[in-house]
Coordinates of C-alpha atoms in Angstrom, one line a residue:
Chain A
X1 CA 0.0 0.2 0.0
X2 CA 2.8 2.6 0.9
X3 CA 4.9 1.6 -2.4
X4 CA 1.9 2.2 -4.2
X5 CA 1.4 5.2 -2.7
X6 CA 4.9 6.4 -2.8
X7 CA 4.6 5.6 -7.2
X8 CA 1.5 7.5 -6.9
X9 CA 3.1 10.4 -5.2
X10 CA 6.5 10.6 -7.9
X11 CA 3.5 10.4 -10.6
X12 CA 2.0 13.5 -9.4
X13 CA 5.0 15.2 -8.6
X14 CA 6.0 14.6 -12.1
X15 CA 3.2 15.4 -13.8
X16 CA 3.8 19.1 -12.3
X17 CA 7.0 19.4 -13.8
X18 CA 6.1 18.5 -17.6
X19 CA 5.9 21.2 -20.6
X20 CA 2.2 22.0 -20.9
X21 CA 1.7 21.6 -24.6
X22 CA -1.6 23.3 -25.1
X23 CA -3.8 21.1 -22.2
X24 CA -4.2 24.5 -20.1
X25 CA -6.9 26.1 -21.3
X26 CA -10.2 24.9 -21.9
X27 CA -11.1 28.0 -24.3
X28 CA -9.4 30.4 -26.0
X29 CA -7.3 33.3 -24.5
X30 CA -8.3 36.6 -26.7
X31 CA -6.5 39.5 -25.0
X32 CA -5.4 42.7 -27.0
X33 CA -3.5 45.4 -26.1
X34 CA -3.7 47.6 -29.5
X35 CA 0.0 50.0 -29.4
X36 CA -0.5 53.7 -30.0
X37 CA -0.2 55.1 -33.4
X38 CA 3.0 56.9 -33.5
X39 CA 1.3 60.3 -34.8
X40 CA -1.4 60.5 -32.0
X41 CA 1.3 59.6 -29.0
X42 CA 3.3 62.9 -30.8
X43 CA 0.3 64.9 -30.9
X44 CA -0.7 63.9 -27.1
X45 CA 3.3 65.5 -26.5
X46 CA 2.5 68.1 -28.3
X47 CA -0.9 68.8 -26.3
X48 CA 0.8 68.0 -22.7
X49 CA 3.5 70.7 -24.3
X50 CA 1.3 73.7 -24.8
X51 CA -0.3 72.9 -21.4
X52 CA 3.1 72.5 -19.7
X53 CA 3.8 76.1 -21.0
X54 CA 0.6 77.8 -19.9
X55 CA 0.9 76.0 -16.7
X56 CA 4.5 78.2 -15.9
X57 CA 2.6 81.2 -17.5
X58 CA 0.2 80.8 -15.0
X59 CA 2.3 79.8 -12.0
X60 CA 4.1 82.5 -13.0
X61 CA 1.3 85.2 -13.1
X62 CA 0.1 83.8 -9.2
X63 CA 3.7 84.0 -7.7
X64 CA 3.8 87.6 -8.9
X65 CA 0.2 88.2 -7.9
X66 CA -0.9 89.1 -11.7
X67 CA -3.6 86.5 -10.7
X68 CA -5.4 85.4 -7.6
X69 CA -4.0 82.3 -5.9
X70 CA -7.0 79.7 -5.6
X71 CA -5.1 77.0 -4.8
X72 CA -3.7 76.0 -1.4
X73 CA -0.5 77.4 -0.5
X74 CA 1.9 77.7 2.6
X75 CA 1.3 80.7 4.9
X76 CA 3.9 83.4 4.2
X77 CA 5.8 82.6 7.5
X78 CA 6.3 79.3 5.8
X79 CA 7.2 80.3 2.7
X80 CA 11.1 80.1 3.7
X81 CA 10.6 76.3 4.2
X82 CA 10.6 73.3 2.1
X83 CA 8.4 73.7 -0.3
X84 CA 5.4 71.7 -0.2
X85 CA 3.4 72.3 -3.3
X86 CA 6.1 72.5 -5.9
X87 CA 6.8 68.8 -7.0
X88 CA 5.0 67.6 -10.1
X89 CA 2.2 65.9 -9.2
X90 CA 1.0 69.3 -7.7
X91 CA 1.9 71.1 -10.9
X92 CA -0.3 68.7 -12.9
X93 CA -3.3 69.2 -10.1
X94 CA -3.3 73.2 -10.0
X95 CA -3.0 73.3 -14.4
X96 CA -4.1 70.1 -16.2
X97 CA -6.3 68.6 -13.6
X98 CA -8.5 71.8 -12.8
X99 CA -9.2 72.8 -16.0
X100 CA -11.2 69.5 -16.5
X101 CA -12.4 68.7 -12.8
X102 CA -15.8 68.9 -14.1
X103 CA -15.7 65.1 -14.9
X104 CA -15.1 63.8 -11.8
X105 CA -16.9 63.6 -8.1
X106 CA -20.1 64.4 -9.8
X107 CA -22.8 64.1 -7.8
X108 CA -25.4 61.7 -8.1
X109 CA -29.1 61.5 -6.5
X110 CA -30.7 58.1 -7.0
X111 CA -29.6 54.2 -6.4
X112 CA -26.8 53.7 -9.1
X113 CA -28.5 51.2 -11.4
X114 CA -28.5 50.9 -14.9
X115 CA -30.1 54.2 -15.5
X116 CA -29.3 57.4 -12.6
X117 CA -30.1 61.0 -11.7
X118 CA -27.6 63.8 -11.6
X119 CA -27.5 67.0 -9.9
X120 CA -26.6 69.4 -12.4
X121 CA -23.7 71.9 -11.6
X122 CA -21.9 74.8 -13.1
X123 CA -18.7 76.6 -12.6
X124 CA -18.3 80.4 -13.2
X125 CA -14.3 80.4 -12.4
X126 CA -12.9 77.7 -14.7
X127 CA -13.8 74.2 -12.0
X128 CA -12.4 76.0 -9.1
X129 CA -15.7 76.1 -7.0
X130 CA -19.0 74.3 -8.3
X131 CA -22.7 75.6 -7.8
X132 CA -25.8 73.6 -7.9
X133 CA -28.2 74.8 -10.8
X134 CA -30.9 72.7 -8.8
X135 CA -31.6 71.0 -11.7
X136 CA -31.8 67.6 -11.9
X137 CA -30.9 65.5 -14.9
X138 CA -33.0 62.6 -15.2
X139 CA -32.2 58.5 -16.3
X140 CA -28.6 59.0 -17.4
X141 CA -27.5 56.0 -18.8
X142 CA -25.2 54.9 -16.4
X143 CA -21.5 53.6 -18.0
X144 CA -19.3 53.9 -15.2
X145 CA -20.8 52.0 -11.8
X146 CA -19.3 48.7 -11.2
X147 CA -22.8 47.6 -11.3
X148 CA -22.0 44.2 -13.0
X149 CA -25.3 42.1 -11.9
X150 CA -27.4 44.9 -11.3
X151 CA -27.9 44.1 -7.6
X152 CA -28.0 48.0 -7.2
X153 CA -31.6 48.4 -7.1
X154 CA -34.1 50.1 -4.3
X155 CA -36.9 47.8 -5.0
X156 CA -36.8 43.8 -5.1
X157 CA -36.5 40.6 -2.8
X158 CA -32.8 42.4 -1.6
X159 CA -34.2 45.4 -0.6
X160 CA -37.2 44.1 1.2
X161 CA -35.0 41.9 3.1
X162 CA -32.3 44.4 3.9
X163 CA -35.1 46.5 5.3
X164 CA -36.7 44.0 7.4
X165 CA -33.0 43.4 9.2
X166 CA -32.3 47.1 9.5
X167 CA -36.2 46.9 11.4
X168 CA -34.5 44.0 13.1
X169 CA -30.8 44.8 14.3
X170 CA -30.5 48.4 13.4
X171 CA -27.9 49.9 11.5
X172 CA -24.3 50.6 13.2
X173 CA -22.5 47.6 14.9
X174 CA -20.6 49.4 17.3
X175 CA -17.8 47.5 17.7
X176 CA -14.9 45.0 16.6
X177 CA -15.4 41.6 15.4
X178 CA -13.2 40.5 18.3
X179 CA -15.4 42.7 20.9
X180 CA -18.8 42.6 20.7
X181 CA -19.4 43.4 17.0
X182 CA -20.1 39.3 15.9
X183 CA -23.1 38.8 14.6
X184 CA -25.0 35.8 13.6
X185 CA -25.6 37.3 10.6
X186 CA -21.9 37.1 10.2
X187 CA -21.8 33.9 10.9
X188 CA -24.3 33.2 8.4
X189 CA -22.4 35.3 5.6
X190 CA -19.5 33.4 6.2
X191 CA -20.6 29.8 5.8
X192 CA -22.5 30.9 2.9
X193 CA -19.6 33.1 0.9
X194 CA -17.5 29.8 1.6
X195 CA -20.1 27.1 0.3
X196 CA -20.2 30.1 -2.9
X197 CA -16.8 30.0 -3.5
X198 CA -16.2 26.2 -3.1
X199 CA -13.6 26.8 0.2
X200 CA -13.7 25.3 3.5
X201 CA -13.9 28.7 5.2
X202 CA -14.4 32.5 4.7
X203 CA -14.6 35.7 6.7
X204 CA -15.6 39.0 5.6
X205 CA -14.2 42.5 6.2
X206 CA -16.3 45.5 6.5
X207 CA -14.2 47.6 3.7
X208 CA -12.9 45.9 0.7
X209 CA -9.9 47.9 0.4
X210 CA -9.3 47.6 4.4
X211 CA -9.7 43.5 3.6
X212 CA -6.1 43.5 1.1
X213 CA -4.1 46.4 3.3
X214 CA -4.9 45.0 6.6
X215 CA -4.6 41.2 5.8
X216 CA -1.8 41.3 3.7
X217 CA 0.8 42.1 6.9
X218 CA -0.6 39.6 8.8
X219 CA 0.4 36.5 6.0
X220 CA 3.7 37.7 5.5
X221 CA 6.3 39.8 7.3
X222 CA 10.1 40.5 6.7
X223 CA 12.1 37.7 5.1
X224 CA 9.5 36.5 2.7
X225 CA 9.2 37.6 -1.0
X226 CA 6.0 39.3 -2.6
X227 CA 6.1 38.7 -6.5
X228 CA 3.5 41.6 -6.9
X229 CA 1.8 42.8 -10.8
X230 CA 3.1 45.8 -12.0
X231 CA -0.8 47.1 -12.7
X232 CA -2.0 45.8 -9.2
X233 CA -4.3 48.0 -7.0
X234 CA -3.5 50.6 -4.6
X235 CA -4.5 48.3 -1.9
X236 CA -2.4 45.2 -2.7
X237 CA 0.5 47.5 -3.1
X238 CA 0.2 49.3 0.5
X239 CA -0.7 45.9 2.2
X240 CA 2.3 44.3 0.3
X241 CA 4.5 47.6 1.5
X242 CA 2.8 47.9 4.9
X243 CA 4.1 43.8 5.8
X244 CA 7.5 44.7 5.0
X245 CA 8.5 41.4 2.7
X246 CA 10.6 41.9 -0.5
X247 CA 8.4 42.9 -3.2
X248 CA 9.6 42.2 -7.0
X249 CA 7.2 43.4 -9.1
X250 CA 7.0 41.4 -12.9
X251 CA 5.3 42.2 -16.0
X252 CA 1.8 42.7 -16.2
X253 CA 0.3 39.1 -17.0
X254 CA 3.4 37.8 -18.0
X255 CA 4.0 34.4 -17.2
X256 CA 7.7 34.4 -18.6
X257 CA 8.5 37.3 -16.4
X258 CA 6.9 35.7 -13.5
X259 CA 8.7 32.5 -14.1
X260 CA 12.3 34.6 -14.2
X261 CA 11.4 36.0 -11.0
X262 CA 10.5 32.9 -9.4
X263 CA 13.4 31.0 -10.8
X264 CA 16.1 33.9 -9.5
X265 CA 14.1 33.6 -6.0
X266 CA 14.7 30.1 -5.5
X267 CA 18.6 29.9 -6.6
X268 CA 19.7 33.0 -5.1
X269 CA 17.4 33.3 -1.9
X270 CA 17.2 36.8 0.3
X271 CA 19.5 39.2 -0.9
X272 CA 22.6 39.4 0.9
X273 CA 22.6 35.9 3.7
X274 CA 21.7 34.0 0.5
X275 CA 19.0 31.8 2.8
X276 CA 16.1 30.5 1.2
X277 CA 12.4 32.9 1.1
X278 CA 10.2 32.3 4.1
X279 CA 7.5 32.4 2.0
X280 CA 6.7 33.5 -1.5
X281 CA 3.5 34.9 -2.4
X282 CA 2.3 35.8 -5.7
X283 CA -0.2 38.8 -5.7
X284 CA -2.6 38.8 -9.1
X285 CA -5.7 40.1 -9.6
X286 CA -8.7 38.5 -11.4
X287 CA -9.7 41.4 -13.8
X288 CA -8.1 44.7 -14.1
X289 CA -9.7 47.5 -14.0
X290 CA -7.8 49.5 -15.5
X291 CA -6.9 47.4 -18.8
X292 CA -9.8 45.2 -18.9
X293 CA -7.3 42.4 -18.7
X294 CA -7.8 38.8 -17.1
X295 CA -5.1 37.1 -15.2
X296 CA -3.7 33.9 -16.7
X297 CA -4.7 31.8 -14.0
X298 CA -3.7 28.3 -15.4
X299 CA -0.4 29.4 -15.8
X300 CA -0.1 31.0 -12.7
X301 CA -1.1 27.9 -10.6
X302 CA 1.0 25.9 -12.8
X303 CA 3.9 28.2 -12.1
X304 CA 3.3 28.4 -8.0
X305 CA 2.8 24.3 -8.3
X306 CA 6.4 24.4 -9.8
X307 CA 7.8 26.4 -7.4
X308 CA 5.7 26.0 -4.1
X309 CA 5.4 29.1 -3.7
X310 CA 1.2 30.8 -3.0
X311 CA -1.0 32.5 -4.5
X312 CA -3.6 35.5 -3.6
X313 CA -6.5 36.5 -5.9
X314 CA -7.8 39.5 -5.4
X315 CA -11.2 38.9 -7.2
X316 CA -12.7 42.6 -6.8
X317 CA -14.1 42.9 -10.4
X318 CA -14.4 39.4 -11.6
X319 CA -16.3 37.9 -8.6
X320 CA -20.2 37.3 -9.8
X321 CA -18.9 38.8 -13.6
X322 CA -17.1 35.5 -14.8
X323 CA -17.4 32.1 -15.1
X324 CA -20.9 30.3 -16.4
X325 CA -22.6 30.3 -12.5
X326 CA -21.0 33.6 -11.5
X327 CA -18.3 32.2 -8.9
X328 CA -15.3 34.0 -10.6
X329 CA -12.3 33.6 -12.9
X330 CA -11.8 30.5 -10.9
X331 CA -14.8 28.9 -12.3
X332 CA -14.2 30.9 -15.7
X333 CA -11.0 28.7 -16.5
X334 CA -12.4 25.7 -15.4
X335 CA -9.8 24.9 -12.0
X336 CA -10.2 23.6 -8.7
X337 CA -10.7 26.8 -5.9
X338 CA -8.4 24.5 -4.0
X339 CA -5.5 25.3 -5.9
X340 CA -5.7 29.0 -5.4
X341 CA -4.2 29.8 -1.4
X342 CA -6.4 33.0 -0.4
X343 CA -9.1 34.1 -2.7
X344 CA -9.8 37.2 -1.6
X345 CA -13.0 39.6 -3.3
X346 CA -15.1 42.3 -2.6
X347 CA -18.8 42.4 -2.1
X348 CA -19.2 46.0 -3.6
X349 CA -19.2 45.1 -7.1
X350 CA -21.3 42.9 -8.2
X351 CA -23.3 42.2 -4.9
X352 CA -24.3 45.7 -4.4
X353 CA -23.1 46.2 -1.1
X354 CA -19.8 47.1 0.6
X355 CA -17.3 45.4 1.6
X356 CA -14.7 42.5 1.3
X357 CA -14.1 38.2 2.2
X358 CA -11.3 36.6 2.5
X359 CA -11.7 32.5 1.7
X360 CA -9.8 29.9 2.2
X361 CA -8.4 26.5 4.1
X362 CA -9.8 26.8 7.6
X363 CA -6.7 26.8 9.7
X364 CA -5.7 29.9 7.7
X365 CA -9.2 31.5 8.2
X366 CA -8.8 30.6 11.9
X367 CA -5.1 32.2 11.8
X368 CA -6.7 35.5 10.5
X369 CA -9.5 35.8 12.7
X370 CA -6.8 36.3 15.2
X371 CA -4.2 38.2 14.1
X372 CA -6.2 40.1 11.0
X373 CA -5.8 44.0 11.8
X374 CA -9.1 43.9 10.3
X375 CA -10.9 41.8 12.6
X376 CA -8.8 43.2 15.7
X377 CA -9.5 46.9 14.9
X378 CA -12.3 47.7 12.5
X379 CA -15.8 47.9 12.9
X380 CA -17.7 44.9 11.3
X381 CA -20.4 44.8 8.5
X382 CA -23.3 46.5 9.0
X383 CA -26.9 44.8 9.4
X384 CA -28.6 45.2 6.3
X385 CA -25.7 45.8 3.7
X386 CA -24.9 41.6 5.4
X387 CA -28.4 40.6 4.4
X388 CA -28.0 42.7 0.9
X389 CA -25.3 40.6 0.1
X390 CA -26.8 37.0 1.5
X391 CA -29.7 38.0 -0.4
X392 CA -28.0 38.9 -3.6
X393 CA -25.2 35.9 -3.2
X394 CA -28.6 33.2 -2.9
X395 CA -30.0 34.9 -5.6
X396 CA -26.7 33.9 -7.9
X397 CA -27.0 30.6 -6.6
X398 CA -30.0 30.1 -7.5
X399 CA -31.3 29.3 -4.0
X400 CA -34.0 31.3 -3.7
X401 CA -35.9 29.0 -6.2
X402 CA -36.1 31.8 -9.2
X403 CA -33.7 31.7 -12.1
X404 CA -32.8 35.2 -11.8
X405 CA -29.6 34.8 -11.0
X406 CA -28.5 32.6 -13.1
X407 CA -30.1 34.8 -16.6
X408 CA -28.7 37.9 -15.0
X409 CA -25.0 36.4 -15.3
X410 CA -25.6 35.3 -18.7
X411 CA -27.0 38.8 -20.1
X412 CA -24.0 40.4 -18.2
X413 CA -22.0 37.8 -20.6
X414 CA -23.7 38.5 -24.0
X415 CA -23.9 42.6 -23.2
X416 CA -20.3 42.4 -22.8
X417 CA -19.7 40.2 -26.4
X418 CA -22.2 42.5 -27.9
X419 CA -20.8 46.0 -26.6
X420 CA -16.9 45.1 -27.3
X421 CA -17.6 43.5 -30.8
X422 CA -19.6 46.8 -31.7
X423 CA -17.1 48.9 -30.3
X424 CA -14.4 47.3 -32.1
X425 CA -15.9 47.0 -35.4
X426 CA -16.7 50.9 -35.0
X427 CA -12.9 51.3 -34.9
X428 CA -12.0 52.6 -31.1
X429 CA -9.3 51.0 -29.5
X430 CA -10.5 48.6 -26.7
X431 CA -8.1 46.9 -24.2
X432 CA -8.5 44.3 -22.5
X433 CA -9.8 40.5 -22.8
X434 CA -13.0 40.1 -24.8
X435 CA -14.9 38.3 -21.7
X436 CA -14.2 41.1 -18.9
X437 CA -17.3 43.2 -18.8
X438 CA -14.9 46.5 -17.6
X439 CA -14.3 47.9 -21.3
X440 CA -11.4 50.5 -21.6
X441 CA -11.5 53.2 -24.8
X442 CA -8.8 54.9 -24.9
X443 CA -8.5 58.7 -25.2
X444 CA -4.7 59.5 -25.7
X445 CA -5.3 63.5 -25.6
X446 CA -5.8 65.5 -22.6
X447 CA -8.3 67.6 -24.0
X448 CA -10.3 64.7 -25.5
X449 CA -10.5 63.6 -21.9
X450 CA -12.9 66.3 -20.8
X451 CA -14.3 66.3 -24.4
X452 CA -15.4 63.3 -23.9
X453 CA -17.0 63.4 -20.4
X454 CA -18.3 66.7 -21.2
X455 CA -20.1 65.4 -24.6
X456 CA -20.8 61.9 -23.2
X457 CA -23.2 63.8 -20.4
X458 CA -25.3 66.2 -22.6
X459 CA -26.2 63.5 -24.4
X460 CA -27.3 61.9 -21.0
X461 CA -24.5 59.4 -20.8
X462 CA -22.5 58.7 -17.6
X463 CA -18.7 57.7 -18.4
X464 CA -15.9 57.4 -16.3
X465 CA -12.9 58.7 -17.5
X466 CA -9.3 58.3 -16.4
X467 CA -6.2 60.2 -16.9
X468 CA -2.9 61.0 -15.6
X469 CA -2.0 59.3 -12.0
X470 CA -4.2 56.2 -12.7
X471 CA -2.9 55.5 -16.3
X472 CA 0.7 56.4 -17.7
X473 CA 0.3 59.8 -18.9
X474 CA -0.3 59.4 -22.2
X475 CA -2.7 56.2 -21.8
X476 CA -5.9 57.9 -20.5
X477 CA -9.3 56.4 -21.1
X478 CA -12.4 56.2 -20.8
X479 CA -13.9 52.9 -18.8
X480 CA -17.4 51.5 -19.4
X481 CA -18.5 48.8 -16.7
X482 CA -21.3 47.2 -18.4
X483 CA -23.8 45.7 -16.1
X484 CA -26.4 43.1 -16.4
X485 CA -29.3 45.7 -16.0
X486 CA -28.5 47.4 -19.5
X487 CA -30.8 46.5 -22.1
X488 CA -29.8 45.8 -25.6
X489 CA -32.0 49.5 -26.1
X490 CA -29.9 51.2 -23.9
X491 CA -26.9 49.1 -24.9
X492 CA -27.5 50.7 -29.0
X493 CA -28.5 53.9 -27.5
X494 CA -25.5 54.3 -25.7
X495 CA -23.1 52.5 -28.7
X496 CA -25.1 55.2 -31.4
X497 CA -24.0 58.1 -29.1
X498 CA -20.7 56.8 -28.5
X499 CA -20.5 56.7 -32.1
X500 CA -21.3 60.3 -32.6
X501 CA -18.9 61.7 -30.3
X502 CA -16.4 59.3 -31.6
X503 CA -16.5 60.7 -35.2
X504 CA -16.9 64.5 -33.2
X505 CA -13.5 64.0 -31.6
X506 CA -12.1 61.6 -34.2
X507 CA -11.5 58.6 -31.6
X508 CA -11.6 55.9 -33.9
X509 CA -7.7 55.3 -33.6
X510 CA -7.6 51.6 -35.0
X511 CA -5.5 50.3 -37.7
X512 CA -7.2 47.0 -37.3
X513 CA -10.5 47.5 -39.3
X514 CA -12.9 44.3 -38.3
X515 CA -15.1 42.7 -41.0
X516 CA -18.2 43.5 -39.4
X517 CA -20.6 41.0 -38.8
X518 CA -24.1 41.0 -40.6
X519 CA -26.5 42.0 -37.6
X520 CA -27.0 39.0 -35.9
X521 CA -26.6 40.0 -32.2
X522 CA -25.3 37.8 -29.5
X523 CA -23.5 35.7 -32.0
X524 CA -20.6 33.9 -30.6
X525 CA -18.7 33.0 -34.0
X526 CA -15.2 34.5 -34.4
X527 CA -14.1 37.4 -37.2
X528 CA -11.9 37.6 -39.5
X529 CA -9.4 40.5 -39.2
X530 CA -8.3 42.6 -41.9
X531 CA -5.4 45.2 -42.2
X532 CA -5.8 48.8 -43.5
Chain B
X1 CA -25.6 73.4 -49.5
X2 CA -21.9 72.8 -50.6
X3 CA -21.3 75.3 -49.1
X4 CA -22.9 74.5 -45.2
X5 CA -20.9 70.9 -45.6
X6 CA -17.8 72.9 -46.3
X7 CA -18.4 75.5 -43.7
X8 CA -19.5 72.4 -41.4
X9 CA -16.4 70.2 -42.5
X10 CA -14.1 73.3 -41.9
X11 CA -15.3 74.0 -38.2
X12 CA -14.8 70.5 -37.5
X13 CA -11.3 71.1 -38.5
X14 CA -11.3 73.8 -36.5
X15 CA -12.2 71.5 -33.0
X16 CA -10.1 68.9 -33.8
X17 CA -6.9 71.5 -33.8
X18 CA -8.6 72.7 -30.6
X19 CA -8.8 69.5 -29.2
X20 CA -5.1 68.5 -30.2
X21 CA -3.5 71.6 -28.8
X22 CA -5.9 71.7 -25.9
X23 CA -6.5 75.4 -26.8
X24 CA -10.5 73.5 -25.8
X25 CA -9.4 73.8 -22.6
X26 CA -8.2 76.8 -22.4
X27 CA -9.6 80.2 -20.6
X28 CA -10.2 83.1 -23.3
X29 CA -7.4 85.4 -22.3
X30 CA -5.1 82.1 -22.7
X31 CA -6.7 81.1 -26.1
X32 CA -6.5 84.8 -27.4
X33 CA -2.4 85.1 -26.6
X34 CA -2.0 81.1 -27.7
X35 CA -3.8 82.3 -31.0
X36 CA -1.8 85.7 -31.3
X37 CA 1.2 83.9 -31.6
X38 CA 0.4 80.8 -33.7
X39 CA -0.8 83.5 -36.3
X40 CA 2.5 85.7 -35.4
X41 CA 4.7 82.9 -36.4
X42 CA 3.0 81.5 -39.2
X43 CA 3.0 84.7 -40.6
X44 CA 6.3 85.0 -40.7
X45 CA 7.0 81.9 -41.8
X46 CA 4.8 82.4 -44.6
X47 CA 6.4 86.5 -45.5
X48 CA 9.8 84.8 -44.9
X49 CA 8.9 82.1 -47.6
X50 CA 7.4 84.5 -50.0
X51 CA 11.0 86.6 -49.9
X52 CA 13.2 84.2 -50.0
X53 CA 11.9 81.1 -51.7
X54 CA 12.3 82.6 -55.4
X55 CA 15.9 83.7 -54.7
X56 CA 16.7 80.2 -53.7
X57 CA 15.3 78.2 -56.3
X58 CA 16.9 80.4 -59.2
X59 CA 20.2 79.7 -57.3
X60 CA 19.5 76.7 -57.3
X61 CA 18.7 76.2 -60.8
X62 CA 21.7 77.9 -61.3
X63 CA 24.2 75.3 -59.7
X64 CA 22.3 72.7 -60.9
X65 CA 22.7 74.3 -64.5
X66 CA 26.5 75.0 -63.9
X67 CA 27.1 71.5 -62.7
X68 CA 25.5 69.6 -65.7
X69 CA 26.3 71.9 -68.6
X70 CA 28.9 74.9 -68.9
X71 CA 26.8 77.4 -71.1
X72 CA 25.6 80.3 -70.4
X73 CA 24.6 81.7 -73.4
X74 CA 24.7 80.4 -76.9
X75 CA 28.0 81.3 -78.2
X76 CA 27.3 79.6 -81.5
X77 CA 26.2 82.0 -84.6
X78 CA 25.8 81.8 -87.9
X79 CA 27.9 85.0 -89.8
X80 CA 26.7 84.9 -93.8

């Protein structure tokens, strides 16, 4: 018996070391990041150059009191100290961001569903101050909220259940998880989350950002190695830095880069002492929200097993949005949840609530219950929010007896395919994977960032535009987040307006022209690509 | 109708210029400054072209003529 088990162990070990010749992916992985056209890059730099010159002119005028200075400056007594506002970030803020600031922080005054109401505001001094006109712009098609499965609703089963729990428990918890804030609702939620993900145990936290930044320090420390993707979210970066471990960055979604780092780590060990690393943790995200790309999870797991490291998967955007039954990126690739050591996600995006969770083996979660900063110091989730998560999760799993959850997941997949295909046919440059509901449309030039946001709002469509600190300086984009609550009519209206604005602002930079299919919506056939 | 579409096209071109050079984002006095500077430079370049380009072309023409043949005038004439 023991001989047989030893032989099968070696066989399994050998299986992890062979070269997989195409057996890892069970479905095609279509991801594309079209290169910036040279002319567009040059013109973008020209635009930034002009704005920089005018920025220097305005700073000069403010310094010499020709113009009133409306931003924050040091007091007179502090003018001889180390300057606070002279670095590039503050220069960018004063001179470039202020000019287009009206596209951000727009106040909405209804539930952020498929359509949203917004309060109209005007600025009489070029975006330094805003005043509300009092008018409410109604029924703006919402292409910016992370409402992937459409659970941001003010009526329906989720809302009724949450209202009932609100009348039972109230809104406040008034304590941390370890003291008096551990409600029976939290226990119920955690069992449900563990069942949903297919892991042994799970723990829920009050804030998604805090889940990452407070739990990574509990898992790794000095003497450990963190291999983090180039484009990881700020919460992962903050958690990695707070932990005190050594951080090495691999190129975005590039498995050769990751393998090289892993090999170097195993061969050379820690920097000066050459001792082996205590732990190697790979930090990746399911869907990267600025690029719309999906992590190459089968390859990451194969590498993780080969080099015996641990994997931390942040499924903030992919839980509920990918996979045939909405269980996330692990189900999308057909892998087993036991291969991922720490599965983290948030309830903010697909479940219409707030907070985050971590799922994994029972020993891991029991350890986190005691040692996580978030469990010890942060207030736990509010009861109506917990009920919203429980109801929406049961709906997705189909346990409330209806087909609504499955229909929503399928509707989201159809919307994603349709929207992406139509935008590519129109000639825009779209980044990311074919199946990701996050659609970045490249704008590149700084004036077009402001113009796109304003023109789309004039046509009653709300979009999120992203510029410098969140993206590289020439690669600014507009980011659409699709939802299962968007009907085909809404998507067609949005596409028509995007087409119009694209012609008006000349945003159709793509040089790969797709042959458009005859109008058969929700078609899964592949298309040919012809170059201009 | 043609004039109207022509005017629309020119307006669209002007909008593209505004977007590319970011004068869409500037305040009116900044736009005035920017356009004044641009138009002044353009007028100066055109004026220089108007004055110097014919002279340069004739000089280049004479240089190439000197390179490929050495006849400034036709010296052959028939004397009867």
